[in-house]
PDB file of C-alpha atoms in Angstrom:
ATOM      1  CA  UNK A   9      -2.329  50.094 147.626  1.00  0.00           C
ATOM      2  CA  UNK A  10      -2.999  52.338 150.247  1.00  0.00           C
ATOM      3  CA  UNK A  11      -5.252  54.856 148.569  1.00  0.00           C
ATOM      4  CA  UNK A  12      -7.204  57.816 150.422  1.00  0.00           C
ATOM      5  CA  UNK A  13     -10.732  58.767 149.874  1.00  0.00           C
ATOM      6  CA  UNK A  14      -9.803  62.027 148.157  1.00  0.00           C
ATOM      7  CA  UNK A  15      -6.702  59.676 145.967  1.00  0.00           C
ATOM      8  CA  UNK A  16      -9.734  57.666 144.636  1.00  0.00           C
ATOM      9  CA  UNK A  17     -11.698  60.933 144.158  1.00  0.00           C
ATOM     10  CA  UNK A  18      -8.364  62.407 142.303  1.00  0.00           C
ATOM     11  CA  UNK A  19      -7.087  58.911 140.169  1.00  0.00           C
ATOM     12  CA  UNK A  20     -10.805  58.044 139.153  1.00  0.00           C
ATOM     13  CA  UNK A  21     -12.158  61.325 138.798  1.00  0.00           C
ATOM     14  CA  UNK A  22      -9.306  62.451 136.336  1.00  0.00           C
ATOM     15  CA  UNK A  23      -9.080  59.046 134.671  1.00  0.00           C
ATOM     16  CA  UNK A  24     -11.789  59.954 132.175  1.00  0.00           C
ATOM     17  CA  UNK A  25      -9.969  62.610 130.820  1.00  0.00           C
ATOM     18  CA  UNK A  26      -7.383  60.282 129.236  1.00  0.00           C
ATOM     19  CA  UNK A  27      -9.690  58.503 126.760  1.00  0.00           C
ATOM     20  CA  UNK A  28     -11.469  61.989 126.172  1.00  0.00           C
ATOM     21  CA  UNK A  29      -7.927  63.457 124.819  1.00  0.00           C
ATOM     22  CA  UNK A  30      -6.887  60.747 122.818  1.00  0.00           C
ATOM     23  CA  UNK A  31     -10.580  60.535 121.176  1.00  0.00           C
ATOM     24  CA  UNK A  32      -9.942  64.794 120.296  1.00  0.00           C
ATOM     25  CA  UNK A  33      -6.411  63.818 119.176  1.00  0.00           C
ATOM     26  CA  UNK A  34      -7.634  61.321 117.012  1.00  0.00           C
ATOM     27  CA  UNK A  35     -10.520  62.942 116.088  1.00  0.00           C
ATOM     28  CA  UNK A  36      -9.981  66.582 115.326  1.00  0.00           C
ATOM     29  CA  UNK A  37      -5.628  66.365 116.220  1.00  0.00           C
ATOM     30  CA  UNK A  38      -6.132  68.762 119.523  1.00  0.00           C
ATOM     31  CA  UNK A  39      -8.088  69.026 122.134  1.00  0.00           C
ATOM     32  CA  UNK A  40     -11.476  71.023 120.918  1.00  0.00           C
ATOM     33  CA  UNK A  41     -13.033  72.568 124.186  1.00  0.00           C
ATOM     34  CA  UNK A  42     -16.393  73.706 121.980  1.00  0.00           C
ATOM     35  CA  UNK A  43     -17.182  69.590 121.794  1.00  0.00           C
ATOM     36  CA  UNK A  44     -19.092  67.672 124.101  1.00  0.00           C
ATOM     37  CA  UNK A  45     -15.696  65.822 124.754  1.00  0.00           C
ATOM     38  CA  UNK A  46     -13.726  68.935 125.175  1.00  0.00           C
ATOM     39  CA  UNK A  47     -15.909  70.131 127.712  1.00  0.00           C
ATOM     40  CA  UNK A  48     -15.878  66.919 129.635  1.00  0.00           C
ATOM     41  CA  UNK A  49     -12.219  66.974 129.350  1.00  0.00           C
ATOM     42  CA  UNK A  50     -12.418  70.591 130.827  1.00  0.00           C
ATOM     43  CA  UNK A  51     -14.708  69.285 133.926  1.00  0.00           C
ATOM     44  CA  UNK A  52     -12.410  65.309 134.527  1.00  0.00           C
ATOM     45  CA  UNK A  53      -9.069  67.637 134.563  1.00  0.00           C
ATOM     46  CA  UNK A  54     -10.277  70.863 136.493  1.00  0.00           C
ATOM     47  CA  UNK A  55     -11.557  67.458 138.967  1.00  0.00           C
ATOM     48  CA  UNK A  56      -7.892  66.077 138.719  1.00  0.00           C
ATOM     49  CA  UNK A  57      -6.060  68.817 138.870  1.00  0.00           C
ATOM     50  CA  UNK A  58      -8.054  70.328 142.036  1.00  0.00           C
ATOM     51  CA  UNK A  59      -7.809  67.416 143.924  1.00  0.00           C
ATOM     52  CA  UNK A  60      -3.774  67.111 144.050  1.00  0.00           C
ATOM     53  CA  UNK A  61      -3.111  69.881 146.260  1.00  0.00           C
ATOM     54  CA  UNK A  62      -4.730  67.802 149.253  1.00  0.00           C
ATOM     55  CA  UNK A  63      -3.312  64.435 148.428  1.00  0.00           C
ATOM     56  CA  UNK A  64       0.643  66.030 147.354  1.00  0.00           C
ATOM     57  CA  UNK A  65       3.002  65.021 149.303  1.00  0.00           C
ATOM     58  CA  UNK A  66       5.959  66.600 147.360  1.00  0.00           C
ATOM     59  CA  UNK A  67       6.360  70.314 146.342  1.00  0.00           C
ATOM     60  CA  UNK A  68       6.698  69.752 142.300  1.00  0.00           C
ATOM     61  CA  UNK A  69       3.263  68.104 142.510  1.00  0.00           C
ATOM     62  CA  UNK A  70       1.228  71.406 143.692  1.00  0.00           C
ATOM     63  CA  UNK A  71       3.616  73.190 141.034  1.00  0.00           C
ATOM     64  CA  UNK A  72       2.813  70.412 138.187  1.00  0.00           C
ATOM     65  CA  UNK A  73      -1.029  70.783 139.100  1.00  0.00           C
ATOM     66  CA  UNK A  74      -0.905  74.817 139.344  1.00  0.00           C
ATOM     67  CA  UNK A  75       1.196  74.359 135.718  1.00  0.00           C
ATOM     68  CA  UNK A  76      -1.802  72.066 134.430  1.00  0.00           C
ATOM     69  CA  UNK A  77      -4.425  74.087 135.832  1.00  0.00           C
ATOM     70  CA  UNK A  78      -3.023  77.352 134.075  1.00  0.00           C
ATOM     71  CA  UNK A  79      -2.964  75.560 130.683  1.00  0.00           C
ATOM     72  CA  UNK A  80      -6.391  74.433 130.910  1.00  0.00           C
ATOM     73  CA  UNK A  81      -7.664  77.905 132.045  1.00  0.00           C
ATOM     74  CA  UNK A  82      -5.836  79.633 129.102  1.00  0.00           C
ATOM     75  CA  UNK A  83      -6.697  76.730 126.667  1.00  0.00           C
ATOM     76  CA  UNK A  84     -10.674  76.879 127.539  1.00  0.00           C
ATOM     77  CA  UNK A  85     -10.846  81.069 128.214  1.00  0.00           C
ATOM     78  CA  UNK A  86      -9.303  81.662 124.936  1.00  0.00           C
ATOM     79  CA  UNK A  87     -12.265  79.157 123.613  1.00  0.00           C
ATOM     80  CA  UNK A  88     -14.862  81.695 125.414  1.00  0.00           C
ATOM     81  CA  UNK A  89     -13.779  84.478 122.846  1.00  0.00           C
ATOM     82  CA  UNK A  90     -16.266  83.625 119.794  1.00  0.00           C
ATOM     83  CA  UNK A  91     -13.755  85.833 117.512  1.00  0.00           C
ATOM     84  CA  UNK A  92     -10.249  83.956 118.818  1.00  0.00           C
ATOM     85  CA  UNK A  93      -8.013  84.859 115.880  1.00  0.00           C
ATOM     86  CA  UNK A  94      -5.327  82.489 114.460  1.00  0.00           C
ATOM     87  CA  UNK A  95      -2.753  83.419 116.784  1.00  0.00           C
ATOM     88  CA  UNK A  96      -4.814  82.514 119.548  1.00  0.00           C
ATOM     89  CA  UNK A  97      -6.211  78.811 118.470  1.00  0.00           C
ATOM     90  CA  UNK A  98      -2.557  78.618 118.480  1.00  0.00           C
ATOM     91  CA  UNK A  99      -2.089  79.347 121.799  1.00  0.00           C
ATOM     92  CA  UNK A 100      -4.702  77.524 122.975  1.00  0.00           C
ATOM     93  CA  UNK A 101      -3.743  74.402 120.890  1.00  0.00           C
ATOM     94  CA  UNK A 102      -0.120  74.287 122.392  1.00  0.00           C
ATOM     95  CA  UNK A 103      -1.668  75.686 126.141  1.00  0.00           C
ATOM     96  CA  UNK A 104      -4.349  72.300 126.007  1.00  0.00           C
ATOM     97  CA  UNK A 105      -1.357  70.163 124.491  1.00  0.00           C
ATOM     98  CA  UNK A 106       0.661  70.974 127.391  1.00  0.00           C
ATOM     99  CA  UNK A 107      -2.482  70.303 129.734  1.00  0.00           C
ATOM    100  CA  UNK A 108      -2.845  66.615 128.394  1.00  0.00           C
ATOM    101  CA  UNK A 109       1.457  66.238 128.335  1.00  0.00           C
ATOM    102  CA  UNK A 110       0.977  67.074 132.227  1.00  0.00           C
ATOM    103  CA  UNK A 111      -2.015  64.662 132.636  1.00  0.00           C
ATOM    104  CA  UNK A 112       0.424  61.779 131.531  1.00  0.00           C
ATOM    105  CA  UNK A 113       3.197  62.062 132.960  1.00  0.00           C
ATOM    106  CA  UNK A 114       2.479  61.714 136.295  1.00  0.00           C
ATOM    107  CA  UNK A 115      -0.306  58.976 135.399  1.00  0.00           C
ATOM    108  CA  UNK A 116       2.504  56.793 133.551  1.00  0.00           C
ATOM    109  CA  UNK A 117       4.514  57.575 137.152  1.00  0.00           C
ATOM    110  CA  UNK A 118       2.226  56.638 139.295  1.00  0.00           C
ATOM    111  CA  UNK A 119       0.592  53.472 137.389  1.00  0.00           C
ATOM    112  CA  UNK A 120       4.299  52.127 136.745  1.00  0.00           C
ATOM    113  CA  UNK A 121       5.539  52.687 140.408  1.00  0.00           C
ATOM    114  CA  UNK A 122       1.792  51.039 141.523  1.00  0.00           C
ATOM    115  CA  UNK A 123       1.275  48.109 139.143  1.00  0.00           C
ATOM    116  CA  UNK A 124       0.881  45.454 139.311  1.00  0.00           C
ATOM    117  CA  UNK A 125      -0.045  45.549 143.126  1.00  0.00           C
ATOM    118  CA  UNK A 126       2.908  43.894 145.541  1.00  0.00           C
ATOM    119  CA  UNK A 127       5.276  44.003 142.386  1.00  0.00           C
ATOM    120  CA  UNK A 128       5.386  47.613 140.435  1.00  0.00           C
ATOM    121  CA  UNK A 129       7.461  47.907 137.067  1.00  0.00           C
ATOM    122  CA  UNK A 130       9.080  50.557 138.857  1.00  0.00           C
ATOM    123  CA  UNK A 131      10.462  50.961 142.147  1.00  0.00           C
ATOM    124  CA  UNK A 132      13.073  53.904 142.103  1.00  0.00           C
ATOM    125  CA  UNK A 133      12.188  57.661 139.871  1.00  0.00           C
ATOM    126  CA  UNK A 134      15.150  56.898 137.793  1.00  0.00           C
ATOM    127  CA  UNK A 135      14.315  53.490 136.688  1.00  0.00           C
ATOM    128  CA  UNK A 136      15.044  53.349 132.573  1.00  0.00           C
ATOM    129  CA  UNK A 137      11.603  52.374 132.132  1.00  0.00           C
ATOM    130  CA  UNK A 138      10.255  54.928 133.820  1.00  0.00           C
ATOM    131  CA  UNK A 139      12.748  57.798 132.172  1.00  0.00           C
ATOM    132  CA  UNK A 140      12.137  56.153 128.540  1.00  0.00           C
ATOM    133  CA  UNK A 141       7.938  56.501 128.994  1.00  0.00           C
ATOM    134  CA  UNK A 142       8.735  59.973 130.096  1.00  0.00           C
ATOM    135  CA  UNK A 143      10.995  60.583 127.142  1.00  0.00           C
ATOM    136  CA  UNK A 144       8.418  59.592 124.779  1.00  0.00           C
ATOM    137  CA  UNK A 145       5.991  61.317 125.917  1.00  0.00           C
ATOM    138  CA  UNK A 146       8.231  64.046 125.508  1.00  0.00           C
ATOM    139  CA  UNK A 147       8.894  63.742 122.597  1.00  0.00           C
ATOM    140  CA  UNK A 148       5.101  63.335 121.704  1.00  0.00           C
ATOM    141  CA  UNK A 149       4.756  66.427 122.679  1.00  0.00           C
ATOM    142  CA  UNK A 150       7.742  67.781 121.204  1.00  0.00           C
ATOM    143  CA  UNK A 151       6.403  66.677 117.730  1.00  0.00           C
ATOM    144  CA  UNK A 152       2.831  67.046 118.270  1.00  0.00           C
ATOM    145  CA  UNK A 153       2.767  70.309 118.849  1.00  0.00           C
ATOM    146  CA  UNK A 154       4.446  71.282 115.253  1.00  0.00           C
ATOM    147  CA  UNK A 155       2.184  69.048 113.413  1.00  0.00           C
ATOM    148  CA  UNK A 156      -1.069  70.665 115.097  1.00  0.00           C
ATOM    149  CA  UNK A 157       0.414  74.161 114.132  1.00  0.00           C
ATOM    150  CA  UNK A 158       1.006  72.448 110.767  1.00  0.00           C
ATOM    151  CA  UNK A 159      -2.964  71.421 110.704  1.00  0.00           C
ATOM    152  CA  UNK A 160      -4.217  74.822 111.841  1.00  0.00           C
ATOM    153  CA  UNK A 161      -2.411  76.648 108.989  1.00  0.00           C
ATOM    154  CA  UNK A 162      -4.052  73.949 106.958  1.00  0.00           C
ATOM    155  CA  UNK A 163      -6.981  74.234 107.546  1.00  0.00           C
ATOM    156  CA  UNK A 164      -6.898  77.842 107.657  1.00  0.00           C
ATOM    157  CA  UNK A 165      -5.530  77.788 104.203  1.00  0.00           C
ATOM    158  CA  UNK A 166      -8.711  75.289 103.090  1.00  0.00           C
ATOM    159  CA  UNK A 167     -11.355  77.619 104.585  1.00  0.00           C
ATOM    160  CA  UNK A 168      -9.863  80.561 102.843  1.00  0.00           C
ATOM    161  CA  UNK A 169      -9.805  79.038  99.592  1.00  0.00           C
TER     162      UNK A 169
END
């Protein structure tokens, strides 16, 4: 497979933060940096995310891991402000959304151009299989992101009366 040193350091050091979103998705439907598991997500993707610059070998990676890294900064620093307002669980909702969207795609890239070892599901970026996993994740995204709006109002609506 041809992996580096810092590739294994990047692929199994991020790896945990895929379990750790869907568990918040599941769980609480966004990612909740004040949990344990939000805050292990933060630590798994800031890993990730750091350690693509040295292993990219194409310009939109460094850009996709700059994007990620942004989210993730605005997504946790809004969560440092004890009195974030509505408008700003907002932001950090669709800012951490955006962090896991970014998390995927390239995994689902990588693992189907990868695997199985000597014969990958994918050998060429615009293999149908490849574009329709990217499309639903998408699209996941696309429709997440209203429905966790939808929750917030929710629940804002419960706690106030």
């Amino acid at each position: 497979m041809g992996i580096s040193p810092i590739g294994w350091l990047h692929t199994l050091g991020s790896l945990p933060a895929i379990p750790l979103a869907a568990y918040m998705l599941f769980k609480h439907g966004r990612i909740v940096p004040e949990t344990r598991a939000g805050r292990a997500y933060f630590w798994f993707m800031l890993l990730g995310v750091l350690t693509v610059y040295p292993i990219a070998h194409q310009p939109i990676s460094a850009i996709v891991a700059s994007v990620t890294l942004a989210m993730l900064l605005l997504g946790y620093g809004i969560a440092r402000w004890r009195t974030a307002k509505t408008f700003w669980k907002h932001v950090q909702t669709i800012a951490l959304s955006i962090s896991v969207f970014l998390l995927m795609v390239p995994t689902v890239s990588e693992s189907l151009r990868r695997l199985p070892v000597g014969h990958p599901l994918v050998t060429d970026l615009k293999d149908p299989l490849l574009l329709g996993v990217q499309g639903a994740l998408f699209l996941a995204l696309i429709i997440g992101v209203p429905l966790q709006m939808l929750a917030l109002r929710r629940q804002k609506i419960l706690q106030a009366g």
